[in-house]
């Protein structure tokens, strides 16, 4: 049934898969079988167990009939979802997912819409299911005419590992998710591998029934454009409200290195502490020295409080909003402007390395989807360095960064390299021989010691980059993925998102930038400083741009609460009401800050739900 639906999807919407070769088509279908087996096994697990119980009552016709009809109900649900999903795919170019909360919100209205738009198709499907029910009943009567023997006691024990394997989709690592459909790096292949039931199961439960219509659409878009468009940006297509271009072709580009620093707090970096009137801790001498060679952002805030939030912010310039599945759990069904894909469009070679295990956060699949041609995780980094990894976690930062350096020195230029560190993650380990700045008597002191080691590893990497000769022709962006979560007592909500950020680029004059900035601005900054001509869609703007400074802000998410931070003050919201706020400067208009928050949420969620974030490289090449 799933394979028939996949064939129908391909046959009805062939233009969505025209870029796939024969090999890619076969690979997508084979990948789809793994995802199909997972969702079938999950849906029928209870039925299989019930029919194989080693007890006398499990052989009785009534017991078998109950579970057989439950299995038929599951089949009907799958058939209807697949049919609706194929029709839906033609409207937004992706599978159905968390937007099904609309059915929960107003089922009568949504059923009416479906009935009005697909009346005869619905009648035909229901009629076919009625016919199928009669056939199913005949099979059940044939089954009842037999005398089924009681299942041996070992049957379930033997079958359980196979069922678990089918549900997980693999032997090791995390179970398969939506992002695993895109492991080849092709969005089209991922869409073909996916099915509506799999997509719903892995994204619907993470969605919430949220209001997202706060103002007229044109007003919301204009508000967002004022927030995130640079003066040089121009909107490309009204259907894609975040998509912009500059159209300044450059024949040569610098290299780009983005270091995503695990759990670096702004208030442990002395260069930032000095700007906020705090005494030095002595933990980050290398970062502090480097900050005098670039632009140090002393009031930059993370988009969320988890690594998955930081990844989406840096890789695609979007926040992980309430009701939207995070990267690796469904948001990747929408076409996004990924950092690696943009770099590939500009002729870059692309590299992604992370210190944690290769399947951690499903980053292996995320990196491929995001356009990174080369990927390494803890296992391959340990093999390359010849050193043991941190116990129970990942590769040491020095091993990670030196392995990244080796990759960069042999890369075809220009290159984009991204390295996601791990040593400053719990349990805050230190390699043997590295000096401890503080006794390991508190969690905070252990974190500080790991920060000192991470800073030392950073210094070693940058020294290697200088010695190799690529430092001077490289844009370096150093930014944390989120705060550590250590010593949160007494911190204001904005301080819970306060992270360090440093940018060094050819021709960029060193300075300290004290304005409000966001982790969402990283992608736009790279595009700006690397002189990329390719259009992109994000909720950020270049960190270097200083236009409309007073209304510039950072959007942050904590649990299901969204906060917007501006120089004048901040507002937190749950999309039903303003929860908290604070005026930082006289004359602050908290109502305007709230409007900017709600406009951003409305535009982003609407663009994601209608697959109108990024038009895709093929679509944009015709627009440029």
mmCIF file with all atom_site columns, N, CA and C in Angstrom, residues 408-468:
data_model
loop_
_atom_site.group_PDB
_atom_site.id
_atom_site.type_symbol
_atom_site.label_atom_id
_atom_site.label_alt_id
_atom_site.label_comp_id
_atom_site.label_asym_id
_atom_site.label_entity_id
_atom_site.label_seq_id
_atom_site.pdbx_PDB_ins_code
_atom_site.Cartn_x
_atom_site.Cartn_y
_atom_site.Cartn_z
_atom_site.occupancy
_atom_site.B_iso_or_equiv
_atom_site.pdbx_formal_charge
_atom_site.auth_seq_id
_atom_site.auth_comp_id
_atom_site.auth_asym_id
_atom_site.auth_atom_id
_atom_site.pdbx_PDB_model_num
ATOM 1   N N  . UNK A 1 408 ? 40.629 21.343 6.243  1.00 0.00 ? 408 UNK A N  1
ATOM 2   C CA . UNK A 1 408 ? 40.606 22.647 5.586  1.00 0.00 ? 408 UNK A CA 1
ATOM 3   C C  . UNK A 1 408 ? 41.874 22.891 4.769  1.00 0.00 ? 408 UNK A C  1
ATOM 4   N N  . UNK A 1 409 ? 43.005 22.445 5.261  1.00 0.00 ? 409 UNK A N  1
ATOM 5   C CA . UNK A 1 409 ? 44.259 22.695 4.544  1.00 0.00 ? 409 UNK A CA 1
ATOM 6   C C  . UNK A 1 409 ? 44.307 21.949 3.209  1.00 0.00 ? 409 UNK A C  1
ATOM 7   N N  . UNK A 1 410 ? 43.600 20.834 3.116  1.00 0.00 ? 410 UNK A N  1
ATOM 8   C CA . UNK A 1 410 ? 43.596 20.062 1.868  1.00 0.00 ? 410 UNK A CA 1
ATOM 9   C C  . UNK A 1 410 ? 42.355 20.321 1.023  1.00 0.00 ? 410 UNK A C  1
ATOM 10  N N  . UNK A 1 411 ? 41.493 21.227 1.466  1.00 0.00 ? 411 UNK A N  1
ATOM 11  C CA . UNK A 1 411 ? 40.225 21.469 0.777  1.00 0.00 ? 411 UNK A CA 1
ATOM 12  C C  . UNK A 1 411 ? 40.432 22.303 -0.479 1.00 0.00 ? 411 UNK A C  1
ATOM 13  N N  . UNK A 1 412 ? 39.557 22.064 -1.446 1.00 0.00 ? 412 UNK A N  1
ATOM 14  C CA . UNK A 1 412 ? 39.509 22.937 -2.614 1.00 0.00 ? 412 UNK A CA 1
ATOM 15  C C  . UNK A 1 412 ? 38.925 24.270 -2.173 1.00 0.00 ? 412 UNK A C  1
ATOM 16  N N  . UNK A 1 413 ? 39.624 25.364 -2.484 1.00 0.00 ? 413 UNK A N  1
ATOM 17  C CA . UNK A 1 413 ? 39.165 26.679 -2.068 1.00 0.00 ? 413 UNK A CA 1
ATOM 18  C C  . UNK A 1 413 ? 38.305 27.320 -3.153 1.00 0.00 ? 413 UNK A C  1
ATOM 19  N N  . UNK A 1 414 ? 37.346 28.143 -2.753 1.00 0.00 ? 414 UNK A N  1
ATOM 20  C CA . UNK A 1 414 ? 37.007 28.472 -1.373 1.00 0.00 ? 414 UNK A CA 1
ATOM 21  C C  . UNK A 1 414 ? 36.266 27.313 -0.696 1.00 0.00 ? 414 UNK A C  1
ATOM 22  N N  . UNK A 1 415 ? 36.387 27.242 0.622  1.00 0.00 ? 415 UNK A N  1
ATOM 23  C CA . UNK A 1 415 ? 35.696 26.196 1.366  1.00 0.00 ? 415 UNK A CA 1
ATOM 24  C C  . UNK A 1 415 ? 34.880 26.810 2.489  1.00 0.00 ? 415 UNK A C  1
ATOM 25  N N  . UNK A 1 416 ? 33.823 26.106 2.840  1.00 0.00 ? 416 UNK A N  1
ATOM 26  C CA . UNK A 1 416 ? 33.034 26.402 4.037  1.00 0.00 ? 416 UNK A CA 1
ATOM 27  C C  . UNK A 1 416 ? 33.245 25.263 5.010  1.00 0.00 ? 416 UNK A C  1
ATOM 28  N N  . UNK A 1 417 ? 33.752 25.577 6.182  1.00 0.00 ? 417 UNK A N  1
ATOM 29  C CA . UNK A 1 417 ? 33.937 24.562 7.210  1.00 0.00 ? 417 UNK A CA 1
ATOM 30  C C  . UNK A 1 417 ? 33.138 24.911 8.451  1.00 0.00 ? 417 UNK A C  1
ATOM 31  N N  . UNK A 1 418 ? 32.464 23.930 8.997  1.00 0.00 ? 418 UNK A N  1
ATOM 32  C CA . UNK A 1 418 ? 31.719 24.139 10.238 1.00 0.00 ? 418 UNK A CA 1
ATOM 33  C C  . UNK A 1 418 ? 32.121 23.064 11.226 1.00 0.00 ? 418 UNK A C  1
ATOM 34  N N  . UNK A 1 419 ? 32.464 23.491 12.438 1.00 0.00 ? 419 UNK A N  1
ATOM 35  C CA . UNK A 1 419 ? 32.859 22.556 13.489 1.00 0.00 ? 419 UNK A CA 1
ATOM 36  C C  . UNK A 1 419 ? 32.033 22.834 14.731 1.00 0.00 ? 419 UNK A C  1
ATOM 37  N N  . UNK A 1 420 ? 31.420 21.791 15.269 1.00 0.00 ? 420 UNK A N  1
ATOM 38  C CA . UNK A 1 420 ? 30.545 21.880 16.445 1.00 0.00 ? 420 UNK A CA 1
ATOM 39  C C  . UNK A 1 420 ? 31.259 21.172 17.593 1.00 0.00 ? 420 UNK A C  1
ATOM 40  N N  . UNK A 1 421 ? 31.708 21.945 18.582 1.00 0.00 ? 421 UNK A N  1
ATOM 41  C CA . UNK A 1 421 ? 32.537 21.398 19.653 1.00 0.00 ? 421 UNK A CA 1
ATOM 42  C C  . UNK A 1 421 ? 31.706 20.637 20.674 1.00 0.00 ? 421 UNK A C  1
ATOM 43  N N  . UNK A 1 422 ? 32.391 19.960 21.609 1.00 0.00 ? 422 UNK A N  1
ATOM 44  C CA . UNK A 1 422 ? 31.672 19.100 22.560 1.00 0.00 ? 422 UNK A CA 1
ATOM 45  C C  . UNK A 1 422 ? 32.242 19.126 23.973 1.00 0.00 ? 422 UNK A C  1
ATOM 46  N N  . UNK A 1 423 ? 33.472 19.570 24.171 1.00 0.00 ? 423 UNK A N  1
ATOM 47  C CA . UNK A 1 423 ? 34.128 19.400 25.469 1.00 0.00 ? 423 UNK A CA 1
ATOM 48  C C  . UNK A 1 423 ? 33.469 20.179 26.595 1.00 0.00 ? 423 UNK A C  1
ATOM 49  N N  . UNK A 1 424 ? 32.752 21.243 26.276 1.00 0.00 ? 424 UNK A N  1
ATOM 50  C CA . UNK A 1 424 ? 32.106 22.045 27.317 1.00 0.00 ? 424 UNK A CA 1
ATOM 51  C C  . UNK A 1 424 ? 30.680 21.580 27.597 1.00 0.00 ? 424 UNK A C  1
ATOM 52  N N  . UNK A 1 425 ? 30.382 20.363 27.225 1.00 0.00 ? 425 UNK A N  1
ATOM 53  C CA . UNK A 1 425 ? 29.091 19.748 27.546 1.00 0.00 ? 425 UNK A CA 1
ATOM 54  C C  . UNK A 1 425 ? 29.252 18.917 28.819 1.00 0.00 ? 425 UNK A C  1
ATOM 55  N N  . UNK A 1 426 ? 28.168 18.835 29.585 1.00 0.00 ? 426 UNK A N  1
ATOM 56  C CA . UNK A 1 426 ? 28.178 17.918 30.722 1.00 0.00 ? 426 UNK A CA 1
ATOM 57  C C  . UNK A 1 426 ? 28.709 16.549 30.294 1.00 0.00 ? 426 UNK A C  1
ATOM 58  N N  . UNK A 1 427 ? 29.543 15.884 31.069 1.00 0.00 ? 427 UNK A N  1
ATOM 59  C CA . UNK A 1 427 ? 29.899 16.143 32.465 1.00 0.00 ? 427 UNK A CA 1
ATOM 60  C C  . UNK A 1 427 ? 31.165 16.984 32.655 1.00 0.00 ? 427 UNK A C  1
ATOM 61  N N  . UNK A 1 428 ? 31.547 17.825 31.677 1.00 0.00 ? 428 UNK A N  1
ATOM 62  C CA . UNK A 1 428 ? 32.653 18.768 31.815 1.00 0.00 ? 428 UNK A CA 1
ATOM 63  C C  . UNK A 1 428 ? 33.961 18.074 32.167 1.00 0.00 ? 428 UNK A C  1
ATOM 64  N N  . UNK A 1 429 ? 34.429 17.256 31.245 1.00 0.00 ? 429 UNK A N  1
ATOM 65  C CA . UNK A 1 429 ? 35.663 16.502 31.453 1.00 0.00 ? 429 UNK A CA 1
ATOM 66  C C  . UNK A 1 429 ? 36.879 17.302 30.963 1.00 0.00 ? 429 UNK A C  1
ATOM 67  N N  . UNK A 1 430 ? 38.034 16.918 31.449 1.00 0.00 ? 430 UNK A N  1
ATOM 68  C CA . UNK A 1 430 ? 39.305 17.492 31.009 1.00 0.00 ? 430 UNK A CA 1
ATOM 69  C C  . UNK A 1 430 ? 40.233 16.371 30.563 1.00 0.00 ? 430 UNK A C  1
ATOM 70  N N  . UNK A 1 431 ? 41.000 16.590 29.500 1.00 0.00 ? 431 UNK A N  1
ATOM 71  C CA . UNK A 1 431 ? 41.978 15.567 29.119 1.00 0.00 ? 431 UNK A CA 1
ATOM 72  C C  . UNK A 1 431 ? 43.094 15.493 30.148 1.00 0.00 ? 431 UNK A C  1
ATOM 73  N N  . UNK A 1 432 ? 43.700 14.341 30.240 1.00 0.00 ? 432 UNK A N  1
ATOM 74  C CA . UNK A 1 432 ? 44.776 14.142 31.210 1.00 0.00 ? 432 UNK A CA 1
ATOM 75  C C  . UNK A 1 432 ? 45.919 15.117 30.927 1.00 0.00 ? 432 UNK A C  1
ATOM 76  N N  . UNK A 1 433 ? 46.361 15.789 31.977 1.00 0.00 ? 433 UNK A N  1
ATOM 77  C CA . UNK A 1 433 ? 47.483 16.705 31.848 1.00 0.00 ? 433 UNK A CA 1
ATOM 78  C C  . UNK A 1 433 ? 47.106 18.163 31.691 1.00 0.00 ? 433 UNK A C  1
ATOM 79  N N  . UNK A 1 434 ? 45.849 18.453 31.343 1.00 0.00 ? 434 UNK A N  1
ATOM 80  C CA . UNK A 1 434 ? 45.481 19.865 31.207 1.00 0.00 ? 434 UNK A CA 1
ATOM 81  C C  . UNK A 1 434 ? 45.263 20.467 32.591 1.00 0.00 ? 434 UNK A C  1
ATOM 82  N N  . UNK A 1 435 ? 45.874 21.641 32.865 1.00 0.00 ? 435 UNK A N  1
ATOM 83  C CA . UNK A 1 435 ? 45.782 22.216 34.211 1.00 0.00 ? 435 UNK A CA 1
ATOM 84  C C  . UNK A 1 435 ? 44.364 22.641 34.566 1.00 0.00 ? 435 UNK A C  1
ATOM 85  N N  . UNK A 1 436 ? 44.029 22.481 35.831 1.00 0.00 ? 436 UNK A N  1
ATOM 86  C CA . UNK A 1 436 ? 42.733 22.920 36.338 1.00 0.00 ? 436 UNK A CA 1
ATOM 87  C C  . UNK A 1 436 ? 42.877 24.301 36.957 1.00 0.00 ? 436 UNK A C  1
ATOM 88  N N  . UNK A 1 437 ? 42.042 25.201 36.512 1.00 0.00 ? 437 UNK A N  1
ATOM 89  C CA . UNK A 1 437 ? 42.064 26.555 37.056 1.00 0.00 ? 437 UNK A CA 1
ATOM 90  C C  . UNK A 1 437 ? 41.351 26.626 38.397 1.00 0.00 ? 437 UNK A C  1
ATOM 91  N N  . UNK A 1 438 ? 40.408 25.726 38.597 1.00 0.00 ? 438 UNK A N  1
ATOM 92  C CA . UNK A 1 438 ? 39.617 25.711 39.827 1.00 0.00 ? 438 UNK A CA 1
ATOM 93  C C  . UNK A 1 438 ? 39.481 24.262 40.293 1.00 0.00 ? 438 UNK A C  1
ATOM 94  N N  . UNK A 1 439 ? 39.341 24.048 41.588 1.00 0.00 ? 439 UNK A N  1
ATOM 95  C CA . UNK A 1 439 ? 39.094 22.670 42.060 1.00 0.00 ? 439 UNK A CA 1
ATOM 96  C C  . UNK A 1 439 ? 37.735 22.185 41.575 1.00 0.00 ? 439 UNK A C  1
ATOM 97  N N  . UNK A 1 440 ? 37.638 20.893 41.288 1.00 0.00 ? 440 UNK A N  1
ATOM 98  C CA . UNK A 1 440 ? 36.367 20.323 40.815 1.00 0.00 ? 440 UNK A CA 1
ATOM 99  C C  . UNK A 1 440 ? 35.427 20.063 41.991 1.00 0.00 ? 440 UNK A C  1
ATOM 100 N N  . UNK A 1 441 ? 35.143 21.100 42.762 1.00 0.00 ? 441 UNK A N  1
ATOM 101 C CA . UNK A 1 441 ? 34.296 20.934 43.940 1.00 0.00 ? 441 UNK A CA 1
ATOM 102 C C  . UNK A 1 441 ? 32.853 21.338 43.696 1.00 0.00 ? 441 UNK A C  1
ATOM 103 N N  . UNK A 1 442 ? 32.601 22.042 42.607 1.00 0.00 ? 442 UNK A N  1
ATOM 104 C CA . UNK A 1 442 ? 31.234 22.413 42.236 1.00 0.00 ? 442 UNK A CA 1
ATOM 105 C C  . UNK A 1 442 ? 31.059 22.201 40.740 1.00 0.00 ? 442 UNK A C  1
ATOM 106 N N  . UNK A 1 443 ? 29.808 22.104 40.310 1.00 0.00 ? 443 UNK A N  1
ATOM 107 C CA . UNK A 1 443 ? 29.525 21.957 38.893 1.00 0.00 ? 443 UNK A CA 1
ATOM 108 C C  . UNK A 1 443 ? 29.998 23.183 38.123 1.00 0.00 ? 443 UNK A C  1
ATOM 109 N N  . UNK A 1 444 ? 29.848 24.347 38.712 1.00 0.00 ? 444 UNK A N  1
ATOM 110 C CA . UNK A 1 444 ? 30.285 25.567 38.038 1.00 0.00 ? 444 UNK A CA 1
ATOM 111 C C  . UNK A 1 444 ? 31.787 25.577 37.831 1.00 0.00 ? 444 UNK A C  1
ATOM 112 N N  . UNK A 1 445 ? 32.551 25.139 38.840 1.00 0.00 ? 445 UNK A N  1
ATOM 113 C CA . UNK A 1 445 ? 34.003 25.100 38.693 1.00 0.00 ? 445 UNK A CA 1
ATOM 114 C C  . UNK A 1 445 ? 34.418 24.077 37.630 1.00 0.00 ? 445 UNK A C  1
ATOM 115 N N  . UNK A 1 446 ? 33.733 22.959 37.576 1.00 0.00 ? 446 UNK A N  1
ATOM 116 C CA . UNK A 1 446 ? 34.036 21.968 36.535 1.00 0.00 ? 446 UNK A CA 1
ATOM 117 C C  . UNK A 1 446 ? 33.757 22.544 35.152 1.00 0.00 ? 446 UNK A C  1
ATOM 118 N N  . UNK A 1 447 ? 32.677 23.298 35.034 1.00 0.00 ? 447 UNK A N  1
ATOM 119 C CA . UNK A 1 447 ? 32.363 23.945 33.759 1.00 0.00 ? 447 UNK A CA 1
ATOM 120 C C  . UNK A 1 447 ? 33.438 24.962 33.403 1.00 0.00 ? 447 UNK A C  1
ATOM 121 N N  . UNK A 1 448 ? 33.858 25.751 34.364 1.00 0.00 ? 448 UNK A N  1
ATOM 122 C CA . UNK A 1 448 ? 34.902 26.745 34.107 1.00 0.00 ? 448 UNK A CA 1
ATOM 123 C C  . UNK A 1 448 ? 36.204 26.076 33.652 1.00 0.00 ? 448 UNK A C  1
ATOM 124 N N  . UNK A 1 449 ? 36.538 24.961 34.271 1.00 0.00 ? 449 UNK A N  1
ATOM 125 C CA . UNK A 1 449 ? 37.757 24.247 33.854 1.00 0.00 ? 449 UNK A CA 1
ATOM 126 C C  . UNK A 1 449 ? 37.638 23.765 32.408 1.00 0.00 ? 449 UNK A C  1
ATOM 127 N N  . UNK A 1 450 ? 36.454 23.272 32.046 1.00 0.00 ? 450 UNK A N  1
ATOM 128 C CA . UNK A 1 450 ? 36.272 22.813 30.661 1.00 0.00 ? 450 UNK A CA 1
ATOM 129 C C  . UNK A 1 450 ? 36.324 23.990 29.697 1.00 0.00 ? 450 UNK A C  1
ATOM 130 N N  . UNK A 1 451 ? 35.855 25.161 30.120 1.00 0.00 ? 451 UNK A N  1
ATOM 131 C CA . UNK A 1 451 ? 35.943 26.359 29.289 1.00 0.00 ? 451 UNK A CA 1
ATOM 132 C C  . UNK A 1 451 ? 37.405 26.741 29.048 1.00 0.00 ? 451 UNK A C  1
ATOM 133 N N  . UNK A 1 452 ? 38.235 26.631 30.073 1.00 0.00 ? 452 UNK A N  1
ATOM 134 C CA . UNK A 1 452 ? 39.661 26.969 29.922 1.00 0.00 ? 452 UNK A CA 1
ATOM 135 C C  . UNK A 1 452 ? 40.315 26.031 28.915 1.00 0.00 ? 452 UNK A C  1
ATOM 136 N N  . UNK A 1 453 ? 39.971 24.750 28.984 1.00 0.00 ? 453 UNK A N  1
ATOM 137 C CA . UNK A 1 453 ? 40.516 23.800 28.014 1.00 0.00 ? 453 UNK A CA 1
ATOM 138 C C  . UNK A 1 453 ? 40.010 24.104 26.607 1.00 0.00 ? 453 UNK A C  1
ATOM 139 N N  . UNK A 1 454 ? 38.702 24.373 26.463 1.00 0.00 ? 454 UNK A N  1
ATOM 140 C CA . UNK A 1 454 ? 38.135 24.663 25.150 1.00 0.00 ? 454 UNK A CA 1
ATOM 141 C C  . UNK A 1 454 ? 38.780 25.898 24.540 1.00 0.00 ? 454 UNK A C  1
ATOM 142 N N  . UNK A 1 455 ? 39.038 26.900 25.366 1.00 0.00 ? 455 UNK A N  1
ATOM 143 C CA . UNK A 1 455 ? 39.707 28.110 24.872 1.00 0.00 ? 455 UNK A CA 1
ATOM 144 C C  . UNK A 1 455 ? 41.132 27.802 24.423 1.00 0.00 ? 455 UNK A C  1
ATOM 145 N N  . UNK A 1 456 ? 41.829 26.952 25.161 1.00 0.00 ? 456 UNK A N  1
ATOM 146 C CA . UNK A 1 456 ? 43.189 26.550 24.755 1.00 0.00 ? 456 UNK A CA 1
ATOM 147 C C  . UNK A 1 456 ? 43.150 25.839 23.403 1.00 0.00 ? 456 UNK A C  1
ATOM 148 N N  . UNK A 1 457 ? 42.197 24.924 23.223 1.00 0.00 ? 457 UNK A N  1
ATOM 149 C CA . UNK A 1 457 ? 42.068 24.210 21.955 1.00 0.00 ? 457 UNK A CA 1
ATOM 150 C C  . UNK A 1 457 ? 41.758 25.181 20.819 1.00 0.00 ? 457 UNK A C  1
ATOM 151 N N  . UNK A 1 458 ? 40.929 26.188 21.100 1.00 0.00 ? 458 UNK A N  1
ATOM 152 C CA . UNK A 1 458 ? 40.626 27.207 20.101 1.00 0.00 ? 458 UNK A CA 1
ATOM 153 C C  . UNK A 1 458 ? 41.888 27.950 19.687 1.00 0.00 ? 458 UNK A C  1
ATOM 154 N N  . UNK A 1 459 ? 42.726 28.306 20.674 1.00 0.00 ? 459 UNK A N  1
ATOM 155 C CA . UNK A 1 459 ? 43.982 28.983 20.366 1.00 0.00 ? 459 UNK A CA 1
ATOM 156 C C  . UNK A 1 459 ? 44.897 28.137 19.511 1.00 0.00 ? 459 UNK A C  1
ATOM 157 N N  . UNK A 1 460 ? 44.956 26.840 19.790 1.00 0.00 ? 460 UNK A N  1
ATOM 158 C CA . UNK A 1 460 ? 45.793 25.945 18.990 1.00 0.00 ? 460 UNK A CA 1
ATOM 159 C C  . UNK A 1 460 ? 45.297 25.882 17.541 1.00 0.00 ? 460 UNK A C  1
ATOM 160 N N  . UNK A 1 461 ? 43.995 25.815 17.376 1.00 0.00 ? 461 UNK A N  1
ATOM 161 C CA . UNK A 1 461 ? 43.423 25.748 16.024 1.00 0.00 ? 461 UNK A CA 1
ATOM 162 C C  . UNK A 1 461 ? 43.748 27.008 15.223 1.00 0.00 ? 461 UNK A C  1
ATOM 163 N N  . UNK A 1 462 ? 43.557 28.176 15.833 1.00 0.00 ? 462 UNK A N  1
ATOM 164 C CA . UNK A 1 462 ? 43.785 29.425 15.106 1.00 0.00 ? 462 UNK A CA 1
ATOM 165 C C  . UNK A 1 462 ? 45.265 29.613 14.797 1.00 0.00 ? 462 UNK A C  1
ATOM 166 N N  . UNK A 1 463 ? 46.135 29.150 15.685 1.00 0.00 ? 463 UNK A N  1
ATOM 167 C CA . UNK A 1 463 ? 47.570 29.198 15.391 1.00 0.00 ? 463 UNK A CA 1
ATOM 168 C C  . UNK A 1 463 ? 47.898 28.305 14.197 1.00 0.00 ? 463 UNK A C  1
ATOM 169 N N  . UNK A 1 464 ? 47.270 27.154 14.126 1.00 0.00 ? 464 UNK A N  1
ATOM 170 C CA . UNK A 1 464 ? 47.472 26.255 12.984 1.00 0.00 ? 464 UNK A CA 1
ATOM 171 C C  . UNK A 1 464 ? 46.969 26.885 11.693 1.00 0.00 ? 464 UNK A C  1
ATOM 172 N N  . UNK A 1 465 ? 45.811 27.573 11.773 1.00 0.00 ? 465 UNK A N  1
ATOM 173 C CA . UNK A 1 465 ? 45.260 28.229 10.587 1.00 0.00 ? 465 UNK A CA 1
ATOM 174 C C  . UNK A 1 465 ? 46.193 29.323 10.082 1.00 0.00 ? 465 UNK A C  1
ATOM 175 N N  . UNK A 1 466 ? 46.803 30.068 10.994 1.00 0.00 ? 466 UNK A N  1
ATOM 176 C CA . UNK A 1 466 ? 47.754 31.107 10.585 1.00 0.00 ? 466 UNK A CA 1
ATOM 177 C C  . UNK A 1 466 ? 48.975 30.475 9.931  1.00 0.00 ? 466 UNK A C  1
ATOM 178 N N  . UNK A 1 467 ? 49.482 29.425 10.543 1.00 0.00 ? 467 UNK A N  1
ATOM 179 C CA . UNK A 1 467 ? 50.688 28.790 10.015 1.00 0.00 ? 467 UNK A CA 1
ATOM 180 C C  . UNK A 1 467 ? 50.437 28.184 8.639  1.00 0.00 ? 467 UNK A C  1
ATOM 181 N N  . UNK A 1 468 ? 49.215 27.691 8.410  1.00 0.00 ? 468 UNK A N  1
ATOM 182 C CA . UNK A 1 468 ? 48.900 27.064 7.125  1.00 0.00 ? 468 UNK A CA 1
ATOM 183 C C  . UNK A 1 468 ? 48.630 28.089 6.024  1.00 0.00 ? 468 UNK A C  1
#
